[in-house]
XYZ file of C-alpha atoms in Angstrom:
683
model
C 70.171 72.154 -10.611
C 71.261 72.291 -14.234
C 69.828 69.969 -16.856
C 73.052 68.461 -18.061
C 74.595 65.220 -16.842
C 73.474 64.296 -13.347
C 76.336 64.037 -10.889
C 76.620 61.735 -7.931
C 78.110 62.885 -4.664
C 79.643 61.349 -1.604
C 76.348 61.526 0.186
C 74.483 59.908 -2.695
C 76.791 56.952 -2.481
C 76.508 56.918 1.288
C 73.047 55.442 1.241
C 73.597 53.279 -1.773
C 75.629 51.224 0.651
C 72.425 50.559 2.484
C 71.260 48.594 -0.535
C 73.647 45.864 0.653
C 73.588 44.547 4.206
C 106.541 46.493 -5.549
C 108.188 49.081 -3.394
C 110.625 51.211 -5.433
C 112.655 53.996 -3.804
C 113.567 57.322 -5.403
C 116.688 57.570 -7.491
C 118.306 60.554 -9.164
C 116.655 61.790 -12.334
C 118.055 64.049 -14.980
C 117.940 67.227 -13.161
C 120.897 68.447 -11.193
C 121.567 71.002 -13.909
C 117.998 71.241 -15.200
C 115.448 74.031 -15.145
C 113.902 75.252 -11.897
C 110.701 73.322 -12.466
C 112.554 70.029 -12.903
C 113.178 68.076 -9.679
C 116.695 67.297 -8.568
C 115.676 63.738 -7.746
C 112.383 62.275 -8.923
C 111.475 58.706 -7.965
C 112.254 56.248 -10.726
C 110.201 54.783 -12.202
C 107.417 57.322 -11.977
C 104.609 58.889 -13.967
C 105.368 61.303 -16.748
C 103.712 64.693 -17.002
C 103.728 65.080 -20.772
C 104.496 68.807 -20.464
C 107.429 70.837 -21.734
C 108.115 74.522 -21.188
C 108.419 76.814 -18.192
C 105.454 77.255 -15.842
C 104.454 80.905 -15.967
C 105.045 83.077 -12.938
C 104.624 86.697 -12.036
C 101.515 88.792 -12.331
C 99.656 90.710 -14.977
C 100.313 94.361 -15.823
C 98.041 95.625 -13.019
C 99.381 93.211 -10.405
C 96.698 90.535 -10.667
C 97.649 86.862 -10.507
C 96.925 84.648 -13.472
C 95.784 81.055 -13.594
C 93.015 78.568 -12.921
C 91.491 77.630 -9.575
C 90.110 74.249 -8.610
C 87.884 75.234 -5.717
C 86.903 71.692 -4.699
C 89.145 68.623 -4.688
C 89.832 65.728 -2.290
C 93.482 64.716 -2.541
C 93.521 62.559 0.590
C 90.063 60.979 0.607
C 91.653 57.534 0.329
C 92.248 57.981 4.060
C 88.539 58.683 4.694
C 85.575 56.324 5.248
C 87.698 53.790 7.115
C 90.613 53.940 4.671
C 89.544 51.240 2.204
C 86.952 52.885 -0.010
C 89.127 55.001 -2.323
C 91.984 52.751 -3.434
C 95.502 54.071 -3.970
C 97.472 57.016 -2.592
C 98.426 60.463 -3.832
C 102.074 59.664 -3.047
C 104.208 57.040 -1.333
C 107.761 57.039 -0.057
C 107.919 53.507 -1.475
C 107.216 54.703 -4.991
C 104.491 54.625 -7.593
C 103.937 50.867 -7.459
C 102.908 51.206 -3.823
C 100.906 54.398 -4.343
C 98.886 53.264 -7.344
C 97.668 49.838 -6.348
C 94.131 48.639 -5.788
C 92.499 47.770 -2.475
C 93.323 44.197 -1.433
C 89.690 43.065 -1.558
C 89.504 44.057 -5.242
C 91.877 41.236 -6.190
C 91.890 39.128 -8.288
C 89.036 40.423 -10.481
C 87.001 42.951 -8.529
C 84.524 40.372 -7.262
C 84.532 41.945 -3.807
C 84.679 45.529 -5.054
C 81.300 46.112 -3.437
C 81.445 49.889 -3.399
C 82.648 49.868 -6.999
C 79.721 47.946 -8.378
C 77.221 49.870 -6.259
C 78.476 53.173 -7.642
C 79.386 52.107 -11.170
C 76.735 49.511 -11.928
C 77.254 46.007 -13.270
C 79.064 43.512 -11.105
C 82.055 45.676 -10.205
C 84.534 43.345 -11.862
C 87.652 45.013 -13.156
C 91.357 44.465 -13.586
C 92.715 45.564 -10.199
C 96.274 46.082 -11.421
C 97.283 49.712 -11.352
C 100.978 50.343 -11.978
C 102.213 49.733 -14.603
C 99.317 48.588 -16.825
C 96.257 50.567 -15.576
C 93.952 48.504 -17.759
C 90.730 49.584 -16.044
C 91.568 52.454 -13.727
C 91.716 55.345 -13.162
C 88.693 56.071 -15.352
C 86.121 58.853 -15.584
C 83.407 56.539 -14.227
C 85.462 54.588 -11.685
C 84.606 56.244 -8.406
C 86.783 54.181 -6.074
C 90.298 54.587 -7.472
C 92.936 57.232 -6.893
C 92.762 60.180 -9.307
C 95.065 62.601 -7.495
C 98.531 61.079 -7.817
C 100.995 63.903 -7.197
C 102.491 63.781 -10.730
C 99.016 64.166 -12.221
C 98.466 67.251 -10.058
C 101.885 68.412 -11.261
C 100.647 68.228 -14.857
C 97.612 70.360 -13.965
C 99.916 72.928 -12.354
C 102.198 72.926 -15.398
C 99.057 73.398 -17.526
C 98.091 76.661 -15.817
C 96.380 75.892 -12.503
C 97.592 78.122 -9.681
C 95.140 77.506 -6.799
C 93.907 74.151 -5.531
C 91.503 73.755 -2.611
C 92.026 70.415 -0.898
C 88.839 69.657 1.004
C 89.492 67.239 3.841
C 86.495 64.943 3.651
C 84.837 61.941 5.247
C 81.459 60.553 6.250
C 80.940 58.493 9.369
C 77.870 56.707 7.976
C 79.728 55.410 4.918
C 82.519 54.261 7.182
C 80.211 52.527 9.613
C 78.254 50.533 7.015
C 81.084 49.710 4.608
C 82.363 46.173 4.926
C 86.080 46.943 4.632
C 87.979 49.348 6.863
C 91.253 49.459 8.734
C 90.571 52.382 11.099
C 87.816 54.020 13.116
C 85.013 56.191 11.806
C 85.377 59.374 13.868
C 85.190 62.210 11.360
C 87.489 64.665 13.115
C 90.182 61.976 13.517
C 90.103 61.438 9.753
C 90.241 65.193 9.082
C 93.369 65.500 11.248
C 95.056 62.623 9.415
C 94.270 64.054 5.984
C 95.658 67.453 7.003
C 98.873 65.811 8.214
C 99.243 63.833 4.997
C 98.775 66.975 2.896
C 101.731 68.524 4.722
C 103.619 65.236 4.287
C 102.966 65.392 0.541
C 104.365 68.925 0.462
C 107.521 67.665 2.205
C 107.714 64.700 -0.192
C 107.676 67.026 -3.203
C 110.091 69.439 -1.508
C 112.511 66.545 -1.128
C 112.624 66.105 -4.897
C 113.624 69.745 -5.311
C 116.385 69.897 -2.749
C 114.700 70.641 0.560
C 111.985 72.470 2.509
C 110.209 75.219 0.614
C 111.688 74.363 -2.784
C 108.876 72.328 -4.323
C 105.965 73.531 -6.440
C 103.226 72.283 -4.054
C 102.824 74.994 -1.397
C 100.208 74.925 1.379
C 99.176 78.511 2.107
C 97.275 79.966 5.048
C 96.593 83.524 3.890
C 95.930 85.238 0.583
C 99.196 87.230 0.593
C 101.176 84.009 0.943
C 99.153 82.522 -1.923
C 100.010 85.484 -4.134
C 103.711 85.115 -3.319
C 103.592 81.423 -4.235
C 101.866 82.148 -7.539
C 104.336 84.968 -8.228
C 107.011 82.265 -8.136
C 105.051 80.188 -10.645
C 104.044 77.541 -8.094
C 100.739 76.018 -6.940
C 98.988 77.531 -3.894
C 97.151 74.800 -1.947
C 94.335 75.822 0.410
C 92.884 73.474 3.039
C 89.107 73.175 3.401
C 86.733 70.761 5.158
C 83.629 68.977 3.819
C 82.131 66.569 6.310
C 78.710 65.658 7.670
C 79.296 66.066 11.408
C 81.917 68.778 11.961
C 83.026 69.046 15.598
C 80.792 66.039 16.361
C 77.724 68.204 15.694
C 75.238 65.553 14.678
C 71.668 65.579 15.920
C 69.597 62.690 17.247
C 65.830 63.142 17.443
C 66.437 66.860 16.894
C 68.726 67.043 19.912
C 72.188 68.490 19.255
C 75.118 66.291 20.206
C 77.503 69.253 20.527
C 77.576 72.657 22.191
C 79.226 76.039 21.705
C 82.400 74.901 23.446
C 82.740 72.040 20.939
C 82.326 74.488 18.066
C 84.903 76.918 19.444
C 87.410 74.140 20.096
C 86.793 72.640 16.667
C 87.165 75.918 14.796
C 90.330 76.741 16.724
C 91.793 73.343 15.911
C 90.920 73.525 12.218
C 92.313 77.036 11.935
C 95.548 75.898 13.585
C 95.764 73.059 11.023
C 95.610 75.684 8.260
C 91.952 75.201 7.267
C 90.488 78.400 5.810
C 87.157 77.282 4.322
C 84.549 74.688 5.249
C 81.035 73.299 4.909
C 78.808 73.181 7.990
C 76.485 70.421 6.734
C 76.584 67.800 4.012
C 73.841 65.365 2.959
C 72.304 64.740 6.411
C 70.667 67.389 8.582
C 72.910 68.000 11.564
C 72.947 70.185 14.667
C 74.118 73.187 12.624
C 71.935 73.254 9.513
C 69.540 71.488 7.201
C 70.727 70.157 3.854
C 69.738 70.529 0.235
C 68.003 67.274 -0.729
C 68.987 64.639 -3.264
C 66.373 63.396 -5.699
C 64.781 60.206 -6.985
C 65.625 56.722 -5.713
C 68.987 57.914 -4.474
C 67.285 60.674 -2.536
C 64.998 58.076 -0.977
C 68.018 56.009 0.003
C 69.715 59.021 1.569
C 66.512 59.854 3.414
C 66.619 56.362 4.905
C 70.158 57.079 6.027
C 69.006 60.399 7.455
C 66.558 58.433 9.614
C 69.055 55.774 10.631
C 71.646 58.421 11.523
C 69.432 61.035 13.194
C 66.131 59.361 14.021
C 64.170 61.701 11.745
C 63.324 61.818 8.055
C 63.641 64.976 5.992
C 60.698 67.332 6.497
C 59.529 69.713 3.800
C 57.493 72.894 3.491
C 56.471 75.281 0.753
C 59.331 77.562 -0.217
C 59.138 81.189 0.819
C 60.969 82.550 -2.230
C 62.066 81.599 -5.724
C 64.879 79.369 -4.464
C 64.116 75.749 -3.655
C 65.831 72.571 -2.614
C 65.974 69.597 -4.948
C 62.757 67.535 -5.069
C 63.056 64.440 -2.924
C 60.988 62.412 -5.364
C 58.744 59.436 -4.690
C 60.880 56.696 -6.285
C 61.434 53.699 -4.059
C 64.779 52.302 -2.981
C 63.801 48.817 -1.771
C 67.242 47.727 -0.632
C 67.675 50.812 1.511
C 64.139 50.735 2.846
C 64.662 47.188 4.125
C 67.029 48.663 6.690
C 64.214 50.596 8.360
C 62.704 49.228 11.575
C 59.507 47.252 11.218
C 56.522 49.515 10.827
C 58.596 52.540 9.737
C 58.389 53.790 6.152
C 59.673 56.747 4.173
C 57.049 59.511 4.259
C 55.330 60.878 1.182
C 56.011 64.498 0.184
C 53.856 67.103 -1.502
C 55.228 68.070 -4.896
C 54.758 71.761 -4.134
C 56.720 71.504 -0.861
C 60.289 71.700 -2.113
C 62.130 73.244 0.837
C 63.705 71.698 3.908
C 61.995 72.983 7.053
C 65.382 72.933 8.738
C 67.499 76.013 8.214
C 70.420 77.406 10.141
C 70.107 76.488 13.822
C 71.202 78.664 16.728
C 74.335 76.520 17.010
C 74.818 76.866 13.254
C 74.606 80.632 13.502
C 77.118 80.517 16.341
C 79.442 78.501 14.082
C 78.962 80.962 11.198
C 79.842 83.897 13.407
C 82.770 81.919 14.803
C 84.080 81.454 11.276
C 83.693 85.183 10.666
C 85.723 85.937 13.799
C 88.487 83.697 12.424
C 88.362 85.198 8.884
C 87.281 81.863 7.397
C 85.263 81.364 4.216
C 81.975 79.474 4.362
C 80.863 76.988 1.703
C 77.111 77.240 1.104
C 76.824 74.287 -1.286
C 74.771 71.459 0.323
C 72.967 73.852 2.694
C 69.176 74.017 2.438
C 67.893 77.224 0.871
C 66.508 78.178 4.272
C 69.962 77.836 5.824
C 71.655 79.529 2.875
C 69.253 82.461 2.997
C 70.010 83.054 6.662
C 73.769 82.833 6.039
C 73.555 85.384 3.235
C 71.406 87.627 5.441
C 74.063 87.487 8.181
C 76.856 88.219 5.740
C 74.961 91.100 4.147
C 74.236 92.585 7.570
C 77.978 92.562 8.311
C 79.202 93.189 4.713
C 81.162 89.946 5.024
C 82.505 88.676 1.668
C 83.660 85.182 2.701
C 81.100 83.030 0.888
C 81.902 80.263 -1.613
C 79.947 78.012 -3.944
C 82.551 75.592 -5.190
C 80.781 72.821 -7.110
C 77.251 73.623 -8.336
C 75.281 72.416 -5.314
C 73.439 75.609 -4.372
C 70.284 76.980 -5.966
C 71.743 78.921 -8.878
C 69.442 81.869 -8.158
C 71.785 82.706 -5.266
C 74.599 83.522 -7.711
C 74.125 87.282 -7.847
C 73.799 87.567 -4.055
C 77.109 85.724 -3.718
C 78.784 88.051 -6.210
C 77.189 91.074 -4.568
C 78.853 90.172 -1.282
C 82.233 89.729 -2.998
C 82.055 85.927 -2.864
C 83.313 83.360 -5.356
C 81.521 80.799 -7.558
C 82.911 77.709 -9.279
C 81.099 75.152 -11.410
C 81.339 71.387 -11.035
C 83.607 69.674 -13.567
C 80.856 68.794 -16.017
C 81.481 67.754 -19.611
C 82.622 70.592 -21.820
C 79.241 71.160 -23.512
C 77.358 71.387 -20.221
C 80.086 73.418 -18.568
C 80.088 75.953 -21.403
C 76.287 76.226 -21.363
C 76.204 77.067 -17.651
C 79.206 79.392 -17.946
C 77.425 81.277 -20.729
C 74.255 81.540 -18.629
C 76.095 83.374 -15.843
C 78.593 85.237 -18.025
C 76.722 88.534 -17.853
C 76.831 88.445 -14.050
C 80.601 87.924 -14.090
C 80.933 90.881 -16.432
C 78.711 92.992 -14.170
C 80.791 92.242 -11.071
C 84.154 92.013 -12.843
C 84.988 88.524 -11.587
C 86.559 85.359 -12.929
C 85.249 81.793 -12.793
C 86.360 78.547 -11.212
C 85.823 74.832 -11.503
C 85.406 72.214 -8.806
C 86.774 68.863 -9.957
C 85.589 66.963 -6.833
C 88.118 64.271 -7.759
C 88.284 61.384 -5.296
C 84.881 62.719 -4.223
C 82.775 59.919 -5.728
C 81.032 62.294 -8.092
C 81.625 61.118 -11.668
C 83.585 63.098 -14.267
C 83.328 64.047 -17.941
C 82.951 61.076 -20.261
C 84.855 60.988 -23.564
C 83.226 62.913 -26.404
C 84.877 60.562 -28.863
C 87.677 61.035 -31.360
C 85.125 61.717 -34.117
C 83.240 64.369 -32.123
C 83.282 67.928 -33.465
C 86.354 69.934 -32.443
C 88.219 67.237 -30.525
C 91.334 68.025 -28.529
C 94.335 67.864 -30.821
C 97.626 66.792 -29.276
C 100.009 68.395 -28.574
C 98.420 71.707 -27.575
C 99.668 74.856 -25.879
C 98.692 75.982 -22.397
C 96.448 79.012 -22.127
C 99.376 81.287 -21.288
C 101.207 79.945 -24.357
C 104.381 78.962 -22.513
C 103.951 75.194 -22.177
C 103.198 72.395 -24.607
C 101.098 69.435 -23.439
C 101.060 66.048 -25.107
C 99.059 62.986 -24.120
C 99.708 62.006 -20.517
C 101.484 58.697 -19.930
C 101.874 56.698 -16.738
C 103.578 53.318 -16.944
C 102.250 51.437 -19.965
C 99.062 53.504 -20.267
C 98.570 56.692 -22.290
C 95.424 58.740 -21.732
C 93.597 60.807 -24.354
C 90.719 63.025 -23.240
C 88.852 62.382 -26.488
C 88.643 58.632 -25.876
C 89.165 58.305 -22.100
C 87.379 61.317 -20.685
C 88.616 63.026 -17.513
C 90.035 59.884 -15.936
C 92.430 61.555 -13.495
C 93.713 64.933 -12.390
C 96.411 65.104 -15.036
C 93.684 65.497 -17.653
C 92.358 68.767 -16.224
C 94.395 70.845 -18.731
C 93.085 68.642 -21.556
C 89.525 69.237 -20.336
C 90.140 73.001 -20.338
C 91.429 72.725 -23.900
C 88.231 70.825 -24.753
C 86.203 73.696 -23.260
C 88.141 76.122 -25.460
C 87.439 74.085 -28.583
C 83.753 73.621 -27.731
C 82.916 77.013 -26.244
C 85.589 79.399 -27.447
C 88.251 81.472 -25.753
C 85.917 83.669 -23.674
C 84.987 80.921 -21.200
C 88.624 79.907 -20.796
C 89.605 83.542 -20.270
C 87.068 83.761 -17.444
C 88.570 80.606 -15.940
C 92.086 82.018 -16.277
C 90.948 84.953 -14.125
C 89.611 82.539 -11.535
C 92.655 82.434 -9.259
C 92.638 86.227 -8.941
C 88.928 86.313 -8.083
C 89.266 83.547 -5.487
C 92.143 85.409 -3.845
C 90.156 88.658 -3.988
C 87.406 86.986 -1.973
C 89.890 85.480 0.462
C 91.798 88.730 0.911
C 88.625 90.753 1.453
C 87.554 88.179 4.047
C 90.839 88.596 5.919
C 90.606 92.381 5.816
C 86.964 92.536 6.853
C 86.161 94.402 10.023
C 82.532 94.979 10.856
C 81.575 98.627 11.131
C 80.677 99.760 14.642
C 77.080 99.175 15.680
C 76.015 102.683 16.682
C 72.787 101.393 18.217
C 74.258 98.974 20.752
C 73.655 100.322 24.252
C 71.864 103.425 22.960
C 68.724 104.849 24.530
C 65.585 103.370 22.968
C 61.918 104.255 23.172
C 58.836 102.729 21.594
C 55.153 103.280 20.990
C 54.383 100.306 23.241
C 55.887 97.251 24.872
C 54.182 93.954 25.537
C 53.756 93.309 29.262
C 54.896 90.072 30.845
C 55.278 89.491 34.618
C 58.351 87.314 34.139
C 60.231 88.793 31.156
C 60.907 92.353 30.045
C 60.108 93.280 26.457
C 61.188 96.896 26.897
C 62.556 98.764 23.835
C 66.095 98.710 25.239
C 66.097 94.934 24.742
C 66.430 95.529 20.989
C 69.752 97.351 21.395
C 71.409 95.425 24.234
C 73.650 93.264 22.010
C 71.955 90.027 23.140
C 69.991 87.928 20.637
C 68.450 86.086 23.564
C 66.340 89.120 24.477
C 63.807 91.090 22.456
C 61.516 94.088 22.298
C 57.865 93.309 21.570
C 55.134 95.817 20.761
C 51.425 95.731 21.416
C 49.364 93.626 19.032
C 48.350 96.283 16.546
C 49.692 98.134 13.519
C 51.126 101.654 13.476
C 53.896 101.071 16.040
C 57.373 102.588 16.213
C 60.773 101.998 17.785
C 63.100 104.977 18.267
C 66.854 105.008 18.956
C 68.924 107.956 20.167
C 72.491 107.455 18.917
C 73.820 110.033 21.412
C 75.493 112.153 18.729
C 75.105 112.866 15.052
C 76.598 110.178 12.790
C 76.560 109.277 9.136
C 74.171 106.320 8.868
C 73.751 104.096 5.794
C 72.867 100.571 6.969
C 70.230 99.275 9.381
C 69.714 95.614 10.258
C 66.550 94.263 11.898
C 66.812 90.807 13.470
C 63.184 89.735 13.780
C 61.592 87.318 16.165
C 58.664 85.431 14.613
C 56.405 88.492 14.876
C 57.736 90.528 11.962
C 56.712 93.538 9.947
C 55.520 93.178 6.374
C 55.523 96.935 5.718
C 57.712 99.423 7.553
C 60.001 102.357 6.911
C 63.196 103.780 8.396
C 63.292 107.459 9.277
C 66.195 109.634 10.449
C 66.447 112.976 12.188
C 69.184 115.208 13.535
C 66.974 116.849 16.179
C 64.240 114.310 16.950
C 61.603 116.601 15.468
C 62.067 116.782 11.714
C 62.077 113.283 10.210
C 62.724 112.019 6.725
C 62.313 108.519 5.277
C 65.515 106.933 3.951
C 64.232 103.410 3.246
C 60.954 101.490 3.135
C 59.472 98.139 2.164
C 56.038 96.597 1.774
C 57.322 93.037 1.324
C 59.181 92.190 4.509
C 59.375 88.465 5.259
C 61.005 88.331 8.681
C 64.325 86.765 9.500
C 67.224 89.169 9.172
C 66.516 92.314 7.141
C 69.274 94.705 6.097
C 68.354 98.102 4.707
C 71.130 99.850 2.765
C 70.598 103.442 1.711
C 72.488 106.597 0.802
C 74.288 107.627 4.002
C 72.530 110.395 5.881
C 73.344 112.453 8.972
C 71.316 111.340 11.991
C 71.322 111.384 15.738
C 67.878 109.834 15.944
C 66.610 106.840 14.021
C 63.057 105.540 14.014
C 61.496 102.424 12.533
C 57.802 102.990 11.715
C 55.857 99.715 11.501
C 52.829 99.883 9.209
C 51.611 96.343 8.535
C 52.150 93.205 10.590
C 53.228 89.925 9.028
C 51.495 87.901 11.796
C 48.563 88.256 14.176
C 50.961 89.299 16.945
C 52.643 92.667 17.190
C 56.204 93.495 16.126
C 59.153 91.849 17.847
C 62.869 92.430 17.337
C 65.815 90.647 18.899
C 68.295 93.308 17.809
C 68.550 96.454 15.726
C 71.981 97.389 14.379
C 72.794 100.802 12.895
C 76.005 101.311 10.957
C 77.635 103.942 8.826
C 77.939 101.568 5.883
């Protein structure tokens, strides 16, 4: 992780909980004869946007879209966790007074705002009144109050944002241990409700503009539709999912609580809802994958929750490569640890064992491939490095570009592999100084791959947002200021009796995203903002390439195979043909010695440029790939002396071959060589 301000996440707060046992209808506004971006009938009273000027539309001179992308937001998380943890709504048919009001238990002074004082420190006391005074919320460090009111999102759109990913989110553990709730804790039920309400919000905004399809908030389900929306100058909204037990796939004592049928049904349902990206695990190890740890006392608390939820603590091992998970740390969390059964304690961890032993499970791999079949994009943030490495191996084997890192929660050493696949990277909404420092660190990679940059606000995601730099800080935001495209002018944002200023209030709500971008410009210069302004195009490039992807034919599947040897077993065949039968449940295994080979006859001469070896545990450390047109004259097209097992993909200059041979030179284990599958492709 980066060294700037530590962020807190939904899962961090999850286990912190273990430390503790006037309706106004819409009326016509000014706009019957106004500009296209002005609603025909806005509710009155309502929030202002503080923006004048026409939202830019169209594309650049070469056809690319322009604008910012928020790759990670949670508009409807007030409906998650039992419905009483995030207070306030993104919209209400009854008006702003109903939408922007505190949870009932926060009255009269926040004394029962338990989640608030756990996450924000102190005693949680605050003025609960929202509309019209907003004395204490929303605020950059208030993690339990609505930040995504529709008019604040409207200001961000008017300020240049053109793509917003709304991650439908919840966590059954938070819901189950939180004292206040008005609904059940089933995660998929909450996801369905949040999807419905996102469509309801679209209809609500459409109603202000004269009917279906006329509003600026447009839910899109493919990249071409997103481009059309942006061409019109509107905001393309993409649905994603971030939850801990997708499809009910939790694990208890390492036993999966779901099966392949659950995964297929769940993916089909999410796709039908319009979901196009998702996380497979988040904070707790589940039946699909292991997670990237949290650190310190909070990590200890989450580890307690891991045990209470799954029956097992996190388990660590030495990392195989340069990437590593966050250190768990040895700090105690007494309140959380009291919840453990008598005689059970959090284990100690070796400082040099930084990686989760749990990677991508067989069910997780099935889910990954199911997402690929449905042209969905996979979020790798929150996955353990072991799980992430396997995902990237799978994607590289298939040349699949649909990989996202949306809010700085992967090992940053994965960045170039993500770009190399054609994936997309966004940084968490850190303060401007930290954001600029990280953007500068990866700027050369963006130049190399010709990509833009994104941000992930994670608003309503219990993460914490940029604090004010202060009015006397160097290069403060000066109001009013122009949008990046130059077509709009933004003044301080006002809602009711409260006016927000980024310099003194920080990023208190979504309407201050344009102000934060202006702060980045003043702190870091125009180059970083230019990269961000190319972000929407790069995100859509990744999405479009994902939709267009079709795996090249596997020339080896079903081909004739021979080998130097095959391990004998009276019950199971390990014949060479098992490595090309299209079934990962079978395998070829050699004798237990070096200098082995596996040969494949492709049946005809083809152009060959990519070979994938899916190893069983007995892998080759050193081996080479040879090709021949006649089976007699061979030439080496690729070799390695540093194989590490797993899924290896060799990419080389395409060559003509009917015959392909893998020569194994040095074993990585005491056994022989063993392959589940070998795939041979033209590219």
